[in-house]
Amino acid sequence: LQHKHGPILWKWNEYFDIYHRTFSRFRGKSPVMLILGVNTGGDLFLFKWYFGPGVKIYGIDINDECKAFAAEDDIEIFIGDQGNKAFVQSVVDKIGTPIDIVLDDASH
């Protein structure tokens, strides 16, 4: 995958096949996704492109600079520690709708 514009995306090539096998059933269906670990923002824009119009993506990261990725209407960022159960529950409560996909890219 060649990436020339936007946030940096750090993924091994093998991930793309895994993601497609796992998430293809959500394409075109306006899924709600929560990404734990926003980092450079690449996942946000990868999945925005992959799922297409109607997707709503939420991200959690401890780095306040990640708020900059929330400039998109369909992306919202929460700053806090994903290891804090009370914080994560407050995010789920704020989202207020069932979450179809949770991707943990922060625990490694």
mmCIF file of C-alpha atoms in Angstrom:
data_model
loop_
_atom_site.group_PDB
_atom_site.id
_atom_site.type_symbol
_atom_site.label_atom_id
_atom_site.label_comp_id
_atom_site.label_asym_id
_atom_site.label_seq_id
_atom_site.Cartn_x
_atom_site.Cartn_y
_atom_site.Cartn_z
ATOM 1 C CA LEU A 1 0.000 0.000 0.000
ATOM 2 C CA GLN A 2 1.509 3.277 -1.064
ATOM 3 C CA HIS A 3 0.698 6.205 1.183
ATOM 4 C CA LYS A 4 1.585 9.702 -0.023
ATOM 5 C CA HIS A 5 -0.688 12.118 1.833
ATOM 6 C CA GLY A 6 -2.137 12.512 5.317
ATOM 7 C CA PRO A 7 -1.288 10.905 8.625
ATOM 8 C CA ILE A 8 1.312 8.168 8.815
ATOM 9 C CA LEU A 9 0.057 4.586 8.817
ATOM 10 C CA TRP A 10 2.254 1.964 10.517
ATOM 11 C CA LYS A 11 1.068 -1.535 9.574
ATOM 12 C CA TRP A 12 2.636 -4.798 8.467
ATOM 13 C CA ASN A 13 1.246 -5.792 5.063
ATOM 14 C CA GLU A 14 -0.334 -8.906 6.582
ATOM 15 C CA TYR A 15 -2.726 -6.737 8.590
ATOM 16 C CA PHE A 16 -4.619 -5.580 5.505
ATOM 17 C CA ASP A 17 -5.787 -9.099 4.609
ATOM 18 C CA ILE A 18 -6.762 -9.748 8.224
ATOM 19 C CA TYR A 19 -8.658 -6.466 8.440
ATOM 20 C CA HIS A 20 -10.490 -7.189 5.184
ATOM 21 C CA ARG A 21 -11.491 -10.712 6.229
ATOM 22 C CA THR A 22 -12.665 -9.445 9.610
ATOM 23 C CA PHE A 23 -14.318 -6.146 8.689
ATOM 24 C CA SER A 24 -15.607 -6.549 5.109
ATOM 25 C CA ARG A 25 -19.110 -7.384 6.371
ATOM 26 C CA PHE A 26 -19.339 -3.810 7.729
ATOM 27 C CA ARG A 27 -18.486 -2.047 4.458
ATOM 28 C CA GLY A 28 -21.260 0.216 3.251
ATOM 29 C CA LYS A 29 -23.261 -0.280 6.459
ATOM 30 C CA SER A 30 -22.335 2.830 8.491
ATOM 31 C CA PRO A 31 -20.475 1.063 11.291
ATOM 32 C CA VAL A 32 -19.466 2.665 14.572
ATOM 33 C CA MET A 33 -15.820 1.985 15.391
ATOM 34 C CA LEU A 34 -13.722 2.653 18.484
ATOM 35 C CA ILE A 35 -9.942 2.650 18.048
ATOM 36 C CA LEU A 36 -7.817 2.372 21.176
ATOM 37 C CA GLY A 37 -4.485 4.025 20.373
ATOM 38 C CA VAL A 38 -4.697 6.759 17.739
ATOM 39 C CA ASN A 39 -0.946 7.484 17.584
ATOM 40 C CA THR A 40 -0.225 9.128 14.200
ATOM 41 C CA GLY A 41 -3.843 8.959 13.025
ATOM 42 C CA GLY A 42 -3.268 6.618 10.109
ATOM 43 C CA ASP A 43 -5.822 4.014 11.261
ATOM 44 C CA LEU A 44 -8.528 6.666 11.494
ATOM 45 C CA PHE A 45 -8.190 7.621 7.860
ATOM 46 C CA LEU A 46 -7.574 4.067 6.640
ATOM 47 C CA PHE A 47 -10.876 2.907 8.120
ATOM 48 C CA LYS A 48 -12.703 6.062 7.048
ATOM 49 C CA TRP A 49 -11.685 5.244 3.481
ATOM 50 C CA TYR A 50 -12.308 1.493 3.859
ATOM 51 C CA PHE A 51 -15.818 1.726 5.315
ATOM 52 C CA GLY A 52 -16.880 4.732 3.254
ATOM 53 C CA PRO A 53 -19.594 7.317 3.874
ATOM 54 C CA GLY A 54 -21.604 6.858 7.038
ATOM 55 C CA VAL A 55 -18.836 5.417 9.192
ATOM 56 C CA LYS A 56 -18.374 7.026 12.600
ATOM 57 C CA ILE A 57 -14.939 6.552 14.129
ATOM 58 C CA TYR A 58 -14.019 7.284 17.719
ATOM 59 C CA GLY A 59 -10.475 7.179 18.993
ATOM 60 C CA ILE A 60 -8.861 7.074 22.429
ATOM 61 C CA ASP A 61 -5.279 8.144 23.049
ATOM 62 C CA ILE A 62 -3.253 9.583 25.932
ATOM 63 C CA ASN A 63 -1.535 12.099 23.656
ATOM 64 C CA ASP A 64 -3.418 15.416 23.578
ATOM 65 C CA GLU A 65 -2.018 16.151 20.105
ATOM 66 C CA CYS A 66 -4.272 13.428 18.692
ATOM 67 C CA LYS A 67 -7.225 15.825 19.099
ATOM 68 C CA ALA A 68 -6.061 17.377 15.815
ATOM 69 C CA PHE A 69 -7.425 14.339 13.932
ATOM 70 C CA ALA A 70 -10.964 15.216 15.031
ATOM 71 C CA ALA A 71 -11.164 17.894 12.330
ATOM 72 C CA GLU A 72 -13.180 15.419 10.277
ATOM 73 C CA ASP A 73 -16.950 15.281 10.944
ATOM 74 C CA ASP A 74 -16.990 11.510 11.236
ATOM 75 C CA ILE A 75 -14.000 11.249 13.594
ATOM 76 C CA GLU A 76 -14.067 12.079 17.303
ATOM 77 C CA ILE A 77 -11.102 11.764 19.657
ATOM 78 C CA PHE A 78 -11.133 11.283 23.427
ATOM 79 C CA ILE A 79 -7.965 11.955 25.401
ATOM 80 C CA GLY A 80 -7.319 9.610 28.304
ATOM 81 C CA ASP A 81 -5.878 6.302 29.405
ATOM 82 C CA GLN A 82 -7.503 3.270 27.797
ATOM 83 C CA GLY A 83 -6.280 1.263 30.795
ATOM 84 C CA ASN A 84 -8.618 3.248 33.049
ATOM 85 C CA LYS A 85 -11.919 1.345 33.038
ATOM 86 C CA ALA A 86 -13.911 4.322 34.331
ATOM 87 C CA PHE A 87 -12.561 6.548 31.562
ATOM 88 C CA VAL A 88 -13.338 3.990 28.858
ATOM 89 C CA GLN A 89 -16.844 3.520 30.254
ATOM 90 C CA SER A 90 -17.367 7.304 30.160
ATOM 91 C CA VAL A 91 -16.350 7.287 26.482
ATOM 92 C CA VAL A 92 -18.779 4.453 25.713
ATOM 93 C CA ASP A 93 -21.506 6.376 27.544
ATOM 94 C CA LYS A 94 -20.737 9.540 25.538
ATOM 95 C CA ILE A 95 -20.830 7.611 22.264
ATOM 96 C CA GLY A 96 -24.303 6.497 23.311
ATOM 97 C CA THR A 97 -24.863 4.012 20.492
ATOM 98 C CA PRO A 98 -23.788 0.393 20.033
ATOM 99 C CA ILE A 99 -20.178 0.055 18.917
ATOM 100 C CA ASP A 100 -19.765 -2.411 16.058
ATOM 101 C CA ILE A 101 -15.968 -2.642 16.070
ATOM 102 C CA VAL A 102 -13.330 -2.107 18.752
ATOM 103 C CA LEU A 103 -9.724 -2.144 17.541
ATOM 104 C CA ASP A 104 -7.096 -2.235 20.281
ATOM 105 C CA ASP A 105 -3.922 -0.781 18.835
ATOM 106 C CA ALA A 106 -2.693 0.592 22.152
ATOM 107 C CA SER A 107 -1.967 -2.391 24.361
ATOM 108 C CA HIS A 108 1.261 -3.519 22.740
#
